[in-house]
Amino acid sequence: KDRHPLHPREVLLADGAYIGNIQLLTPARQPTNGHLQVDDYLFNTILGFYRSRAEHGNCRFTRHGIFQTQYRGSWDHLCDAIHAIGHT
């Protein structure tokens, strides 16, 4: 069972590489030989703000020393470390 189910009107944030997936909220693309409309530009700005918040959180995990080498500890210790890193 999904531990984090989405609300029916909830979507996930993604970058432009996932533009074809309708379940992901992606930035508006700039038209060929054209410019973004004002509302598309504002949408991209707001989406970028929230995506950057999530990416900074991901960076905290991926750059933490415990993840820079092969982990050899117990599963429980790893879960505790992830919890501590995510809440500091």
Coordinates of N, CA and C in Angstrom, one line a residue:
K1 N 0.8 -1.2 0.0 CA 0.0 0.0 0.0 C 0.9 1.2 0.0
D2 N 0.5 2.3 -0.7 CA 1.2 3.5 -0.8 C 1.2 4.2 0.6
R3 N 2.4 4.5 1.1 CA 2.5 5.2 2.4 C 2.2 6.6 2.3
H4 N 2.3 7.2 1.1 CA 2.1 8.6 1.0 C 1.2 8.9 -0.2
P5 N -0.1 8.5 -0.1 CA -1.0 8.7 -1.3 C -1.3 10.1 -1.5
L6 N -1.5 10.5 -2.8 CA -1.8 11.8 -3.1 C -3.3 12.1 -3.1
H7 N -3.7 13.3 -2.7 CA -5.1 13.7 -2.8 C -5.4 13.7 -4.3
P8 N -6.7 13.4 -4.6 CA -7.1 13.4 -6.1 C -6.7 14.6 -6.9
R9 N -6.6 15.8 -6.2 CA -6.3 17.0 -7.0 C -4.8 17.4 -6.7
E10 N -4.0 16.6 -6.1 CA -2.7 16.9 -5.8 C -1.8 16.3 -6.9
V11 N -0.7 17.1 -7.2 CA 0.3 16.7 -8.2 C 1.7 16.8 -7.6
L12 N 2.6 16.2 -8.3 CA 4.0 16.3 -7.9 C 4.7 17.3 -8.8
L13 N 5.7 18.0 -8.3 CA 6.5 19.0 -9.0 C 7.6 18.2 -9.8
A14 N 7.9 18.7 -11.0 CA 9.0 18.1 -11.8 C 9.6 19.1 -12.7
D15 N 10.8 18.8 -13.3 CA 11.4 19.7 -14.2 C 10.9 19.4 -15.6
G16 N 11.4 20.1 -16.6 CA 11.0 20.0 -17.9 C 11.2 18.7 -18.6
A17 N 12.1 17.8 -18.1 CA 12.3 16.5 -18.7 C 11.1 15.6 -18.6
Y18 N 10.1 15.9 -17.7 CA 8.9 15.1 -17.5 C 7.7 15.8 -18.0
I19 N 7.8 16.6 -19.0 CA 6.7 17.4 -19.5 C 5.6 16.6 -20.1
G20 N 5.8 15.3 -20.5 CA 4.8 14.5 -21.1 C 4.0 13.7 -20.1
N21 N 4.4 13.8 -18.8 CA 3.7 13.0 -17.8 C 2.6 13.9 -17.1
I22 N 1.3 13.6 -17.3 CA 0.2 14.4 -16.9 C 0.1 14.4 -15.3
Q23 N 0.7 13.5 -14.6 CA 0.6 13.5 -13.2 C 1.7 14.4 -12.5
L24 N 2.5 15.0 -13.3 CA 3.6 15.9 -12.8 C 3.4 17.3 -13.3
L25 N 3.6 18.2 -12.4 CA 3.5 19.6 -12.7 C 4.9 20.1 -13.2
T26 N 4.9 20.5 -14.5 CA 6.2 20.9 -15.1 C 6.1 22.3 -15.6
P27 N 7.3 23.0 -15.8 CA 7.3 24.4 -16.3 C 6.7 24.4 -17.7
A28 N 6.2 25.6 -18.0 CA 5.7 25.9 -19.4 C 6.9 26.0 -20.3
R29 N 6.8 25.5 -21.5 CA 7.9 25.6 -22.4 C 7.8 26.9 -23.3
Q30 N 8.9 27.4 -23.6 CA 8.9 28.6 -24.4 C 8.7 28.2 -25.9
P31 N 7.7 28.8 -26.5 CA 7.4 28.4 -27.9 C 8.6 28.7 -28.8
T32 N 8.7 27.9 -29.9 CA 9.8 28.1 -30.8 C 9.6 29.4 -31.5
N33 N 10.7 30.2 -31.5 CA 10.7 31.5 -32.1 C 9.7 32.5 -31.4
G34 N 9.5 32.3 -30.2 CA 8.5 33.1 -29.5 C 8.9 33.4 -28.0
H35 N 8.0 34.0 -27.3 CA 8.2 34.3 -25.9 C 7.1 33.7 -25.1
L36 N 7.4 33.4 -23.8 CA 6.3 32.9 -22.9 C 5.3 34.1 -22.7
Q37 N 4.1 33.7 -22.5 CA 3.0 34.6 -22.1 C 3.4 35.0 -20.6
V38 N 2.8 36.1 -20.2 CA 3.1 36.6 -18.8 C 2.7 35.6 -17.8
D39 N 1.5 35.0 -18.0 CA 1.0 34.0 -17.0 C 1.9 32.8 -16.9
D40 N 2.4 32.3 -18.1 CA 3.3 31.2 -18.1 C 4.6 31.5 -17.4
Y41 N 5.1 32.8 -17.6 CA 6.3 33.2 -17.0 C 6.2 33.2 -15.4
L42 N 5.0 33.7 -15.0 CA 4.7 33.8 -13.6 C 4.6 32.4 -13.0
F43 N 3.9 31.5 -13.7 CA 3.8 30.1 -13.3 C 5.1 29.5 -13.2
N44 N 6.0 29.6 -14.1 CA 7.3 29.1 -14.1 C 8.1 29.6 -12.9
T45 N 8.0 30.9 -12.6 CA 8.7 31.5 -11.4 C 8.2 30.9 -10.1
I46 N 6.9 30.7 -10.0 CA 6.3 30.1 -8.8 C 6.7 28.7 -8.6
L47 N 6.6 27.9 -9.7 CA 7.0 26.5 -9.7 C 8.4 26.4 -9.4
G48 N 9.3 27.2 -9.9 CA 10.7 27.2 -9.6 C 11.0 27.4 -8.2
F49 N 10.3 28.3 -7.6 CA 10.4 28.6 -6.1 C 10.2 27.4 -5.3
Y50 N 9.1 26.7 -5.5 CA 8.7 25.5 -4.8 C 9.6 24.3 -5.1
R51 N 10.0 24.2 -6.3 CA 10.9 23.1 -6.7 C 12.3 23.3 -6.0
S52 N 12.7 24.6 -6.0 CA 14.0 24.8 -5.4 C 14.0 24.5 -3.9
R53 N 12.9 24.7 -3.2 CA 12.8 24.3 -1.8 C 13.0 22.8 -1.7
A54 N 12.3 22.1 -2.5 CA 12.5 20.6 -2.5 C 13.9 20.2 -2.8
E55 N 14.5 20.8 -3.8 CA 15.8 20.4 -4.3 C 16.8 20.7 -3.2
H56 N 16.7 21.8 -2.4 CA 17.6 22.1 -1.3 C 17.5 21.0 -0.3
G57 N 16.3 20.5 0.0 CA 16.1 19.4 0.9 C 16.8 18.1 0.4
N58 N 16.6 17.8 -0.9 CA 17.3 16.7 -1.4 C 18.8 16.8 -1.3
C59 N 19.3 18.0 -1.5 CA 20.8 18.2 -1.5 C 21.3 17.9 -0.1
R60 N 20.5 18.3 1.0 CA 21.0 18.0 2.3 C 21.3 16.5 2.5
F61 N 20.4 15.7 1.9 CA 20.6 14.2 2.0 C 21.8 13.7 1.2
T62 N 21.8 14.1 -0.1 CA 22.8 13.5 -1.0 C 24.2 14.0 -0.7
R63 N 24.4 15.1 -0.1 CA 25.7 15.6 0.2 C 26.2 15.3 1.6
H64 N 25.3 14.7 2.4 CA 25.7 14.3 3.8 C 26.7 13.2 3.7
G65 N 27.7 13.3 4.7 CA 28.8 12.3 4.7 C 28.4 10.9 4.8
I66 N 27.2 10.6 5.4 CA 26.8 9.2 5.5 C 26.5 8.5 4.2
F67 N 26.2 9.4 3.2 CA 25.8 8.9 1.9 C 27.0 9.0 0.9
Q68 N 28.1 9.4 1.3 CA 29.3 9.5 0.4 C 30.1 8.3 0.2
T69 N 29.8 7.3 1.1 CA 30.5 6.0 1.0 C 29.5 4.9 1.1
Q70 N 29.9 3.7 0.9 CA 29.0 2.5 1.1 C 28.6 2.4 2.5
Y71 N 27.4 2.4 2.8 CA 26.9 2.3 4.2 C 27.0 0.8 4.7
R72 N 27.5 0.6 5.8 CA 27.7 -0.7 6.4 C 27.0 -0.9 7.7
G73 N 26.2 0.0 8.1 CA 25.5 -0.1 9.4 C 24.2 -0.8 9.3
S74 N 23.5 -0.8 10.4 CA 22.2 -1.5 10.5 C 21.1 -0.6 9.8
W75 N 20.0 -1.3 9.4 CA 18.9 -0.6 8.8 C 18.3 0.4 9.8
D76 N 18.1 0.0 11.0 CA 17.6 0.9 12.0 C 18.4 2.2 12.2
H77 N 19.7 2.0 12.2 CA 20.6 3.1 12.4 C 20.5 4.1 11.1
L78 N 20.4 3.5 10.0 CA 20.2 4.3 8.7 C 18.9 5.1 8.8
C79 N 17.8 4.4 9.2 CA 16.5 5.1 9.3 C 16.6 6.3 10.3
D80 N 17.3 6.0 11.5 CA 17.5 7.1 12.4 C 18.3 8.2 11.9
A81 N 19.4 7.9 11.1 CA 20.2 8.9 10.5 C 19.4 9.8 9.5
I82 N 18.7 9.1 8.7 CA 17.9 9.9 7.7 C 16.9 10.8 8.4
H83 N 16.2 10.3 9.4 CA 15.3 11.1 10.2 C 16.0 12.3 10.8
A84 N 17.2 12.1 11.4 CA 17.9 13.2 12.0 C 18.4 14.2 11.0
I85 N 18.9 13.8 9.8 CA 19.4 14.7 8.8 C 18.2 15.5 8.3
G86 N 17.1 14.9 8.1 CA 15.9 15.6 7.5 C 15.3 16.6 8.4
H87 N 15.6 16.5 9.7 CA 14.9 17.4 10.7 C 15.9 18.3 11.3
T88 N 17.1 18.5 10.8 CA 18.1 19.4 11.3 C 18.3 20.6 10.4

